[in-house]
Coordinates of C-alpha atoms and ligand atoms in Angstrom, one line a residue:
M93 CA 37.4 10.8 -33.2
K94 CA 38.5 7.7 -35.1
H95 CA 39.9 4.8 -33.1
N96 CA 42.4 2.2 -34.4
A97 CA 40.7 -0.7 -32.6
P98 CA 41.9 -4.1 -33.7
D99 CA 38.4 -5.6 -33.3
N100 CA 34.9 -4.3 -32.5
S101 CA 36.0 -1.0 -34.0
D102 CA 33.3 -0.6 -36.7
R103 CA 30.6 -1.6 -34.3
L104 CA 32.1 0.8 -31.7
Q105 CA 32.3 3.9 -33.9
P106 CA 28.6 4.9 -33.2
V107 CA 29.4 4.7 -29.5
F108 CA 32.5 6.8 -29.7
D109 CA 30.6 9.3 -31.9
Y110 CA 27.7 9.5 -29.5
H111 CA 30.0 9.9 -26.5
Q112 CA 32.0 12.7 -28.3
A113 CA 28.9 14.4 -29.5
T114 CA 27.3 14.5 -26.1
K115 CA 30.2 16.1 -24.3
H116 CA 29.5 19.5 -22.7
R117 CA 32.2 22.0 -23.7
F118 CA 33.0 25.4 -22.3
D119 CA 31.8 27.0 -25.5
A120 CA 28.8 24.8 -26.2
Y121 CA 26.6 22.4 -24.3
A122 CA 25.6 19.0 -25.9
P123 CA 22.6 19.3 -28.3
G124 CA 19.4 19.7 -26.3
P125 CA 16.1 21.5 -26.4
G126 CA 17.4 24.7 -24.8
F127 CA 14.0 25.3 -23.2
L128 CA 11.3 23.2 -21.4
D129 CA 8.3 22.4 -23.5
W130 CA 5.8 22.0 -20.6
E131 CA 3.1 20.9 -23.0
S132 CA 5.0 17.6 -23.7
Q133 CA 6.3 17.1 -20.1
P134 CA 6.3 13.3 -19.7
N135 CA 4.1 11.7 -17.1
P136 CA 6.6 10.2 -14.5
F137 CA 4.3 7.2 -13.9
R138 CA 3.9 4.5 -16.4
R139 CA 0.7 2.5 -15.8
Y140 CA -0.7 -0.5 -17.5
T141 CA -4.4 0.1 -18.1
G142 CA -6.5 -3.1 -17.7
A143 CA -3.8 -5.0 -15.6
R144 CA -4.9 -6.5 -12.3
L145 CA -3.4 -4.6 -9.4
I146 CA -1.9 -6.2 -6.3
P147 CA -1.3 -3.6 -3.6
L148 CA 1.9 -4.1 -1.7
D149 CA 2.3 -3.5 2.1
I150 CA 3.8 -0.3 3.4
V151 CA 6.6 -1.6 5.7
P152 CA 7.8 1.2 7.9
P153 CA 11.5 1.4 8.7
T154 CA 12.7 -0.4 11.8
D155 CA 15.9 0.0 13.9
E156 CA 17.2 -3.4 12.6
P157 CA 19.0 -4.2 10.4
R158 CA 21.8 -1.8 11.1
Y159 CA 23.2 0.2 8.2
D160 CA 26.8 -0.9 8.5
A161 CA 25.9 -4.6 8.9
I162 CA 24.9 -5.1 5.2
F163 CA 28.4 -4.1 4.0
T164 CA 30.2 -6.6 6.2
P165 CA 30.1 -10.1 4.8
G166 CA 29.5 -12.5 7.8
R167 CA 27.5 -9.8 9.7
T168 CA 24.6 -9.5 7.2
P169 CA 21.0 -9.8 8.4
S170 CA 19.4 -13.2 8.6
C171 CA 17.4 -14.2 5.5
A172 CA 13.8 -13.1 5.4
P173 CA 11.4 -15.7 4.0
L174 CA 9.9 -15.0 0.5
T175 CA 6.5 -13.6 1.2
A176 CA 4.2 -10.8 0.1
R177 CA 5.7 -8.7 3.0
S178 CA 9.3 -9.2 2.0
I179 CA 8.5 -8.4 -1.7
S180 CA 6.7 -5.3 -0.5
Q181 CA 9.7 -4.3 1.6
L182 CA 12.1 -4.9 -1.3
F183 CA 10.2 -2.4 -3.5
Y184 CA 9.4 0.0 -0.7
D185 CA 13.2 0.3 0.0
S186 CA 14.3 0.5 -3.6
L187 CA 12.0 2.0 -6.2
A188 CA 9.1 3.4 -4.1
L189 CA 8.2 7.0 -3.5
S190 CA 10.0 8.4 -0.5
A191 CA 8.1 11.7 -0.1
W192 CA 6.2 14.4 -1.9
K193 CA 7.5 18.0 -2.3
S194 CA 5.3 21.0 -2.9
T195 CA 5.5 24.7 -3.5
G196 CA 2.6 26.8 -4.6
D197 CA 0.5 24.8 -7.0
S198 CA 3.3 22.4 -7.9
R199 CA 3.7 19.0 -6.3
W200 CA 6.1 16.3 -7.2
A201 CA 7.2 12.9 -5.9
L202 CA 10.7 11.9 -4.8
R203 CA 11.8 8.3 -4.8
V204 CA 14.2 6.0 -3.0
N205 CA 16.3 5.7 -6.1
A206 CA 17.9 8.9 -7.4
S207 CA 17.3 10.2 -10.9
S208 CA 18.7 12.9 -13.0
G209 CA 16.3 15.9 -12.9
N210 CA 13.9 13.7 -10.9
L211 CA 12.6 12.5 -14.3
H212 CA 12.8 8.8 -13.4
P213 CA 13.2 7.0 -16.7
T214 CA 13.7 3.6 -14.9
E215 CA 10.7 1.2 -14.7
G216 CA 10.8 -2.0 -12.6
Y217 CA 9.4 -5.5 -13.2
L218 CA 9.1 -8.6 -11.1
I219 CA 9.2 -12.1 -12.5
C220 CA 8.5 -14.7 -9.8
G221 CA 7.2 -18.1 -8.9
P222 CA 4.4 -18.6 -6.3
V223 CA 5.0 -16.2 -3.3
E224 CA 3.1 -16.7 0.0
G225 CA 0.4 -14.1 0.4
L226 CA 1.2 -12.5 -3.0
C227 CA 0.4 -15.0 -5.8
E228 CA -0.3 -18.7 -6.2
R229 CA 0.9 -18.8 -9.9
P230 CA 4.2 -17.6 -11.3
M231 CA 3.8 -14.1 -12.9
V232 CA 5.3 -11.1 -14.6
C233 CA 4.4 -7.8 -13.0
H234 CA 5.2 -4.1 -13.5
Y235 CA 5.9 -2.2 -10.3
A236 CA 3.8 1.0 -10.1
P237 CA 5.6 3.3 -7.6
E238 CA 2.7 5.9 -7.7
V239 CA 0.5 3.5 -5.7
H240 CA 3.2 1.0 -4.4
A241 CA 1.5 -1.9 -6.2
L242 CA 2.2 -4.6 -8.8
E243 CA 0.4 -4.6 -12.1
V244 CA 0.0 -8.2 -13.2
L245 CA 0.9 -8.4 -16.9
A246 CA 1.0 -12.2 -17.4
E247 CA 0.7 -15.4 -15.4
F248 CA 2.3 -18.7 -16.4
D249 CA 2.6 -22.3 -15.2
A250 CA 4.9 -23.9 -12.7
A251 CA 6.7 -25.9 -15.4
L252 CA 7.8 -22.8 -17.3
W253 CA 8.9 -21.1 -14.0
D254 CA 11.0 -24.2 -13.1
A255 CA 12.6 -24.1 -16.6
L256 CA 13.2 -20.4 -16.4
R257 CA 14.7 -20.6 -12.9
G258 CA 17.0 -23.4 -14.0
G259 CA 19.8 -23.8 -11.4
Y260 CA 18.7 -20.8 -9.3
P261 CA 17.4 -21.5 -5.7
R262 CA 13.7 -22.2 -5.2
H263 CA 13.1 -18.8 -3.5
T264 CA 14.7 -16.7 -6.3
V265 CA 12.8 -13.8 -7.8
F266 CA 13.9 -11.9 -10.9
I267 CA 13.8 -8.1 -11.1
G268 CA 14.0 -6.4 -14.4
L269 CA 14.6 -2.8 -15.3
T270 CA 13.8 -0.8 -18.4
S271 CA 14.4 2.8 -19.4
I272 CA 12.0 5.2 -21.1
H273 CA 14.6 7.4 -22.7
W274 CA 12.1 10.1 -23.7
R275 CA 11.6 11.0 -20.0
E276 CA 15.1 12.3 -19.8
A277 CA 15.4 13.4 -23.5
W278 CA 12.5 15.8 -23.0
K279 CA 14.7 17.9 -20.8
Y280 CA 18.3 17.0 -21.7
G281 CA 18.2 16.1 -25.4
R282 CA 20.9 14.0 -26.8
R283 CA 23.0 13.6 -23.6
A284 CA 19.9 12.0 -22.0
Y285 CA 20.9 8.4 -22.8
R286 CA 23.8 8.8 -20.4
Y287 CA 21.5 10.0 -17.6
C288 CA 19.1 7.1 -18.2
M289 CA 22.0 4.7 -17.7
H290 CA 23.2 6.5 -14.6
D291 CA 19.7 6.1 -13.2
A292 CA 19.6 2.4 -14.1
G293 CA 22.8 2.1 -12.1
H294 CA 21.3 3.9 -9.1
A295 CA 18.3 1.6 -9.4
I296 CA 20.4 -1.6 -9.5
G297 CA 22.3 -0.3 -6.4
A298 CA 19.0 0.6 -4.6
I299 CA 17.7 -2.9 -5.3
S300 CA 20.9 -4.6 -4.2
L301 CA 21.1 -2.6 -1.0
A302 CA 17.4 -3.1 -0.2
A303 CA 17.8 -6.9 -0.8
A304 CA 20.7 -7.0 1.6
G305 CA 18.4 -5.6 4.3
L306 CA 16.3 -8.7 3.8
G307 CA 19.4 -11.0 3.9
W308 CA 19.1 -11.5 0.2
H309 CA 21.8 -11.2 -2.5
T310 CA 21.5 -10.1 -6.1
R311 CA 23.3 -10.9 -9.3
L312 CA 23.0 -9.4 -12.7
L313 CA 22.1 -12.0 -15.4
D314 CA 24.4 -10.8 -18.1
E315 CA 24.3 -13.9 -20.4
L316 CA 20.8 -13.0 -21.6
G317 CA 20.4 -10.5 -24.5
A318 CA 18.3 -7.4 -24.5
E319 CA 15.7 -9.2 -26.6
D320 CA 15.4 -11.9 -24.1
L321 CA 14.8 -9.4 -21.3
A322 CA 12.1 -7.7 -23.4
L323 CA 10.4 -11.0 -23.8
L324 CA 10.6 -11.8 -20.1
M325 CA 9.2 -8.4 -19.0
G326 CA 6.6 -8.2 -21.8
T327 CA 8.0 -4.9 -23.2
F328 CA 8.4 -6.6 -26.6
R329 CA 4.7 -6.2 -27.2
P330 CA 3.8 -3.7 -29.9
H331 CA 2.1 -0.5 -28.8
D332 CA 2.1 3.2 -29.7
A333 CA 3.0 4.5 -26.2
E334 CA 6.6 5.5 -25.4
R335 CA 9.1 2.7 -25.9
E336 CA 10.8 1.1 -23.0
E337 CA 14.3 -0.3 -23.6
A338 CA 15.0 -3.5 -21.6
D339 CA 18.3 -3.0 -19.7
V340 CA 18.8 -5.4 -16.9
L341 CA 17.6 -8.6 -15.2
M342 CA 18.7 -9.4 -11.7
A343 CA 18.3 -12.6 -9.7
C344 CA 17.5 -12.0 -6.0
A345 CA 17.7 -14.9 -3.5
P346 CA 18.3 -15.5 0.2
M347 CA 22.0 -15.2 1.0
D348 CA 22.1 -18.7 2.5
Q349 CA 21.4 -20.1 -1.0
V350 CA 24.2 -20.0 -3.6
L351 CA 23.5 -18.1 -6.8
P352 CA 24.9 -20.1 -9.8
A353 CA 27.5 -18.5 -11.9
T354 CA 25.4 -18.6 -15.1
G355 CA 21.9 -17.3 -15.7
P356 CA 18.7 -19.1 -16.5
P357 CA 18.8 -21.1 -19.8
G358 CA 17.7 -19.2 -22.8
A359 CA 15.3 -21.7 -24.3
P360 CA 12.1 -21.0 -22.2
V361 CA 12.4 -17.3 -22.8
A362 CA 10.9 -17.7 -26.2
S363 CA 7.7 -19.2 -24.6
F364 CA 7.0 -15.8 -23.1
T365 CA 5.8 -14.5 -26.5
A366 CA 2.8 -16.9 -26.3
L367 CA 1.6 -15.8 -22.8
A368 CA -1.8 -14.1 -22.4
W369 CA -0.4 -10.6 -21.8
Q370 CA -2.7 -8.1 -20.0
G371 CA -2.6 -4.3 -19.7
S372 CA -1.7 -1.5 -22.1
P373 CA 1.0 1.0 -21.3
N374 CA -0.2 4.6 -21.0
H375 CA 1.0 7.5 -23.2
L376 CA 3.3 9.8 -21.3
S377 CA 3.5 12.8 -23.6
P378 CA 1.5 14.2 -26.6
S379 CA 4.6 14.8 -28.7
H380 CA 8.2 13.7 -28.8
V381 CA 11.7 14.5 -30.2
E382 CA 14.0 11.6 -31.0
W383 CA 17.5 13.1 -30.5
G384 CA 19.1 10.0 -32.1
I385 CA 18.9 8.1 -28.9
G386 CA 17.0 5.2 -30.4
E387 CA 19.8 4.5 -32.8
L388 CA 22.4 4.4 -30.1
A389 CA 20.2 2.2 -27.9
E390 CA 20.0 -0.3 -30.8
C391 CA 23.7 -0.2 -31.2
V392 CA 24.4 -1.0 -27.6
R393 CA 21.8 -3.7 -27.2
K394 CA 23.5 -6.8 -25.8
P395 CA 23.1 -10.0 -27.9
R396 CA 22.5 -13.3 -26.0
A397 CA 25.9 -14.8 -25.2
A398 CA 27.8 -16.0 -22.2
V399 CA 30.4 -13.5 -21.2
R400 CA 33.8 -14.3 -19.8
Y401 CA 34.5 -11.3 -17.5
E402 CA 38.0 -10.8 -16.1
P403 CA 38.2 -11.0 -12.3
L404 CA 39.9 -8.4 -10.2
Q405 CA 43.5 -9.5 -9.9
S406 CA 44.0 -8.1 -6.4
P407 CA 40.6 -7.4 -5.0
P408 CA 40.4 -4.7 -2.3
T409 CA 40.3 -6.0 1.3
A410 CA 37.9 -5.4 4.1
W411 CA 38.6 -2.6 6.6
P412 CA 36.8 -3.8 9.8
R413 CA 35.2 -0.8 11.7
E414 CA 32.9 -0.4 14.7
P415 CA 29.3 -0.5 13.4
R416 CA 27.3 2.7 14.0
P417 CA 23.8 2.6 15.6
L418 CA 22.1 3.5 12.3
S419 CA 19.0 2.0 10.8
L420 CA 19.6 0.8 7.3
R421 CA 16.0 1.3 6.2
R422 CA 15.8 4.9 7.6
I423 CA 19.0 5.8 5.8
I424 CA 17.7 4.4 2.6
R425 CA 14.3 6.2 2.8
Q426 CA 15.7 9.5 4.0
R427 CA 18.2 9.8 1.1
R428 CA 17.8 13.1 -0.8
S429 CA 19.9 15.3 -3.0
A430 CA 21.2 18.5 -1.7
V431 CA 20.1 21.5 -3.8
A432 CA 22.9 23.7 -2.2
M433 CA 25.8 23.1 0.1
D434 CA 26.7 25.4 3.0
G435 CA 30.4 25.9 2.1
Q436 CA 31.3 25.4 5.8
T437 CA 30.7 21.9 7.1
R438 CA 33.8 19.8 7.5
L439 CA 34.2 16.1 7.5
S440 CA 36.5 14.1 9.7
R441 CA 39.4 12.3 7.9
D442 CA 38.3 9.0 9.3
T443 CA 34.8 9.3 8.0
F444 CA 36.1 10.4 4.6
Y445 CA 38.2 7.3 4.4
R446 CA 35.4 5.1 5.5
M447 CA 33.0 6.6 2.8
L448 CA 35.6 6.0 0.1
H449 CA 36.3 2.4 1.3
R450 CA 32.5 1.7 0.9
T451 CA 32.9 2.4 -2.8
L452 CA 35.4 -0.4 -3.3
A453 CA 34.4 -3.8 -4.6
V454 CA 35.5 -5.8 -1.6
A455 CA 34.8 -9.5 -2.2
G456 CA 31.2 -10.4 -1.4
A457 CA 30.3 -6.8 -0.3
V458 CA 27.1 -5.1 -1.5
P459 CA 26.2 -3.6 -3.9
F460 CA 29.2 -4.3 -6.1
N461 CA 28.8 -8.1 -5.8
T462 CA 25.8 -7.6 -8.1
L463 CA 28.0 -6.7 -11.0
P464 CA 29.8 -9.6 -12.8
W465 CA 32.6 -7.4 -14.3
K466 CA 35.7 -6.1 -12.5
S467 CA 35.7 -2.5 -11.3
R468 CA 36.3 -0.1 -14.2
I469 CA 35.8 3.2 -12.5
H470 CA 38.3 5.2 -10.4
L471 CA 37.5 8.3 -8.4
A472 CA 39.3 11.6 -9.0
I473 CA 38.4 13.5 -5.8
F474 CA 38.6 17.3 -5.1
V475 CA 39.1 17.5 -1.4
H476 CA 37.8 20.9 0.0
R477 CA 36.9 20.5 3.7
V478 CA 38.3 17.3 5.3
D479 CA 39.9 17.7 8.7
D480 CA 43.7 17.0 8.8
L481 CA 43.9 16.5 5.0
P482 CA 45.4 19.0 2.6
T483 CA 43.0 20.4 0.0
G484 CA 43.7 19.2 -3.5
L485 CA 43.2 16.5 -6.0
Y486 CA 43.2 12.8 -4.9
L487 CA 42.7 9.5 -6.7
L488 CA 41.1 6.4 -5.5
V489 CA 42.2 3.4 -7.6
R490 CA 39.4 0.9 -7.5
D491 CA 41.3 -1.7 -9.4
A492 CA 44.9 -1.9 -8.1
A493 CA 46.0 -3.5 -11.4
Q494 CA 45.4 -0.2 -13.1
T495 CA 47.7 1.8 -10.8
G496 CA 50.6 1.9 -13.3
T497 CA 48.4 2.7 -16.3
L498 CA 46.8 5.5 -14.4
Q499 CA 50.2 6.9 -13.2
E500 CA 51.2 7.1 -16.9
A501 CA 47.9 8.5 -18.1
L502 CA 47.5 11.3 -15.5
T503 CA 50.3 13.5 -16.8
Q504 CA 49.4 16.6 -14.8
A505 CA 49.8 14.9 -11.4
D506 CA 52.7 15.6 -9.0
P507 CA 54.5 12.4 -7.7
W508 CA 51.7 10.3 -6.1
R509 CA 51.8 10.4 -2.3
R510 CA 49.8 8.4 0.2
P511 CA 47.7 10.7 2.4
P512 CA 48.3 10.9 6.2
A513 CA 46.9 8.0 8.3
C514 CA 45.4 6.4 5.2
P515 CA 44.6 2.7 6.0
P516 CA 46.4 0.2 3.8
Q517 CA 43.1 -1.1 2.6
L518 CA 42.3 2.2 0.9
P519 CA 44.2 2.7 -2.4
L520 CA 44.0 6.5 -2.2
Y521 CA 46.7 8.9 -3.5
C522 CA 47.2 12.6 -3.3
L523 CA 48.1 13.9 -6.8
I524 CA 48.1 17.7 -6.4
E525 CA 47.9 19.9 -3.3
A526 CA 45.8 23.0 -4.1
D527 CA 42.6 24.9 -3.4
A528 CA 40.4 23.0 -5.9
R529 CA 37.1 24.7 -5.1
G530 CA 37.0 26.9 -8.1
A531 CA 38.2 24.2 -10.5
A532 CA 35.6 21.7 -9.2
R533 CA 32.8 24.3 -9.6
Q534 CA 33.8 25.4 -13.0
I535 CA 34.2 21.8 -14.4
S536 CA 30.8 20.8 -13.0
C537 CA 29.0 23.3 -15.3
H538 CA 29.7 26.1 -12.8
Q539 CA 27.4 24.5 -10.2
A540 CA 28.3 25.9 -6.7
I541 CA 27.5 22.5 -5.0
A542 CA 30.7 21.1 -6.5
G543 CA 32.9 23.6 -4.6
D544 CA 30.8 24.2 -1.5
G545 CA 30.7 20.6 -0.2
C546 CA 33.4 18.7 1.8
F547 CA 34.5 17.0 -1.4
S548 CA 33.4 16.4 -4.9
L549 CA 34.6 13.9 -7.4
A550 CA 34.7 12.8 -11.0
M551 CA 34.2 9.1 -11.9
L552 CA 37.0 8.2 -14.4
A553 CA 36.1 5.1 -16.4
E554 CA 38.5 2.9 -18.2
F555 CA 36.9 3.5 -21.6
T556 CA 38.5 2.3 -24.8
A557 CA 39.9 -1.0 -23.5
P558 CA 36.7 -2.6 -22.1
L559 CA 34.7 -1.4 -25.0
K560 CA 37.1 -3.0 -27.4
R561 CA 37.2 -6.1 -25.4
Y562 CA 33.4 -6.6 -25.0
G563 CA 31.8 -4.5 -27.7
P564 CA 29.3 -1.6 -27.7
W565 CA 27.0 -3.2 -25.2
F566 CA 29.5 -2.5 -22.4
Y567 CA 28.9 1.2 -22.8
P568 CA 25.8 1.3 -20.7
R569 CA 27.4 -0.9 -18.1
L570 CA 30.1 1.7 -17.4
Y571 CA 27.3 4.1 -16.4
W572 CA 25.6 1.4 -14.3
E573 CA 28.8 0.9 -12.3
A574 CA 29.0 4.7 -11.9
G575 CA 25.3 4.8 -10.7
L576 CA 26.1 2.1 -8.1
I577 CA 29.0 4.1 -6.7
G578 CA 26.6 7.1 -6.6
Q579 CA 23.9 5.3 -4.7
V580 CA 26.5 4.2 -2.1
L581 CA 27.8 7.7 -1.8
Y582 CA 24.3 9.0 -1.3
L583 CA 23.7 6.6 1.6
E584 CA 27.2 7.1 3.1
A585 CA 26.6 10.9 3.1
E586 CA 23.3 10.3 5.0
A587 CA 25.0 8.0 7.5
A588 CA 27.6 10.7 8.2
G589 CA 24.9 13.3 8.8
L590 CA 25.7 15.0 5.5
R591 CA 24.0 15.0 2.1
A592 CA 25.2 14.2 -1.5
T593 CA 24.2 15.1 -5.0
G594 CA 24.8 13.3 -8.3
I595 CA 26.1 15.7 -11.0
G596 CA 25.5 14.7 -14.6
C597 CA 26.2 18.2 -15.9
Y598 CA 30.0 18.6 -16.2
F599 CA 32.5 19.7 -18.9
D600 CA 34.0 16.4 -20.1
D601 CA 37.3 17.4 -21.8
P602 CA 38.2 20.2 -19.4
L603 CA 38.2 17.6 -16.6
H604 CA 40.4 15.4 -18.7
E605 CA 42.8 18.4 -19.3
V606 CA 43.0 19.1 -15.5
L607 CA 44.3 15.5 -15.1
G608 CA 46.4 15.6 -18.2
L609 CA 44.6 12.8 -19.9
A610 CA 45.5 12.9 -23.6
D611 CA 43.3 10.3 -25.2
T612 CA 40.2 8.3 -24.5
A613 CA 41.7 5.5 -22.5
F614 CA 39.9 7.0 -19.5
Q615 CA 36.8 9.1 -19.7
D616 CA 34.9 11.1 -17.1
L617 CA 31.4 9.6 -16.7
Y618 CA 29.8 11.1 -13.7
H619 CA 30.4 13.7 -10.9
F620 CA 29.3 13.7 -7.3
T621 CA 29.5 16.1 -4.3
V622 CA 29.1 15.4 -0.6
G623 CA 28.7 18.1 2.1
G624 CA 26.6 20.0 4.6
P625 CA 23.3 20.8 2.8
L626 CA 21.3 24.0 2.8
D627 CA 17.6 23.3 2.7
D628 CA 15.2 25.2 0.4
E629 CA 12.8 26.7 2.9
R630 CA 10.2 27.4 0.2
L631 CA 9.5 23.7 -0.2
T632 CA 7.0 21.7 1.9
T633 CA 7.6 18.0 2.4
L634 CA 4.7 15.6 2.6
P635 CA 4.9 11.8 3.4
A636 CA 4.7 9.2 0.6
Y637 CA 1.4 7.2 0.5
A638 CA -0.2 9.3 3.2
D639 CA -3.6 8.0 2.1
R640 CA -2.6 4.5 3.2
Ligands
FMN817 C1 22.5 10.9 -12.9 C2 22.2 12.1 -12.1 C3 22.6 13.3 -12.5 C4 22.3 14.4 -11.7 N1 22.8 15.7 -12.1 C5 22.6 16.8 -11.3 C6 23.2 18.0 -11.6 O1 24.0 18.1 -12.5 N2 22.9 19.0 -10.7 C7 22.1 18.9 -9.7 O2 21.9 19.9 -8.9 N3 21.5 17.7 -9.4 C8 21.7 16.7 -10.1 N4 21.2 15.4 -9.8 C9 20.3 15.3 -8.7 C10 18.9 15.1 -9.1 O3 18.4 16.3 -9.6 C11 18.0 14.6 -8.0 O4 18.5 13.2 -7.8 C12 16.6 14.6 -8.3 O5 16.0 15.9 -8.3 C13 15.8 13.7 -7.4 O6 15.9 14.2 -6.1 P1 16.4 13.3 -4.9 O7 17.8 12.8 -5.3 O8 16.3 14.1 -3.7 O9 15.4 12.1 -4.9 C14 21.5 14.3 -10.6 C15 21.1 13.0 -10.2 C16 21.4 11.9 -10.9 C17 20.9 10.6 -10.5

């Protein structure tokens, strides 16, 4: 697949090659192990031996804040003060364990953030100044979900913290995320990098939504380079345990304080090499297979540089609705993936429209206000069981400026029609009326959940244009946006009394063919299904942190 890019093309070729080589096809899945080597199954918990541990509080969910409130600018919860308790709550509602599952002798933990195959490649870090009840000195910590505690990796002085914080408000904290690619590659082989980046997106979404519950807002600091992030989190240190790739740094601050448009100055970042770092990362597996992911990760590492992102020309507008009496924090912590759908449950049209509207980047609305780039992902939706809506293929255009381009690109569509009673705030179109259950199932690697829900969808990303515009480092960002949409859909499903499941296993090009996409201007990056779940009665559920 050679692209005639005017610029960035040489640097982009490894990305295009990786993307092409990791497509699942009807006649062959992307290269992977083909079996599970249980001997080398990675430990899901990274721990830093020798690091001081700060236990965080368990903060049980409360009725307030209400779920719908956080999505409505102007109705958001009042700002919580920065204390040990609010930091505890932030992690408890984003990256913590949510339950344990068991059957026979097997026992495994579930988490608030979703992860492909429950393998959890994403690790979280906190970089903060003094926090009441937590620390008197600024510090860098690793978050250990297994015990809901912070592992202190380094402490530093107030002058360095002030220099790092730059123009950010006094009560800002920074949250960093890394990926341990091996955790996913162990099971999924070469395609695993994609799943790691979906998971990073789910984690960014989870943090942004949890922060909103505290009346805080978040912003991705995209001026820094991947090397800067590794310095700040301490993952630059040489060791022979599994490598962590630094992905993201987010600023998190009370909503009544303005987040500046640019990130912290780069200069003090270099000082982090000289800190007295503590703790050694544990080994997760006795043996590894590379799958060429390290090479790709290197190619998509972002260099340090300010980025001039284009704004949405016509941002989607709010659709004011009556808030429901739902607890945000209960919805967040009860989120689970459905392992099977019942093939019967129906969804009201109004709730369907409401769910889809939540996936739009309305100005100032969580979690999309965390991302500095304009929406690049559109939703191709297979409607199966929505009351008063014909079954078939629909399209949600998340950036209205792309409507014409999409109309030209989707050559298999009938003339686009607005669905019945669709609010003007929702740019949804019916493309084909048909029973789409079989096609949805077949394209999602023959998984019944894609046809047995109320609807399933494919996330169609503008692909070649943003990659050419920004370069290889934008590739993971497309998945992050997809993961954010996924995390919202998971919560929306729970709020509607349903359940969702992310679907990373799908046949890429067959989906493109269904839509009539002839080139790589748009690529399918992630699937999702929402419906009435069937529970697996063989599994026992146990609470997280029962010993505390
Ligand atoms: C990126 C991603 C891809 C996934 N792909 C699939 C899939 O193809 N099929 C499936 O049944 N579940 C899939 N899942 C669901 C995960 O298996 C599920 O999130 C994981 O087991 C953790 O369970 P939980 O979501 O209940 O916490 C996916 C989840 C994510 C985040």
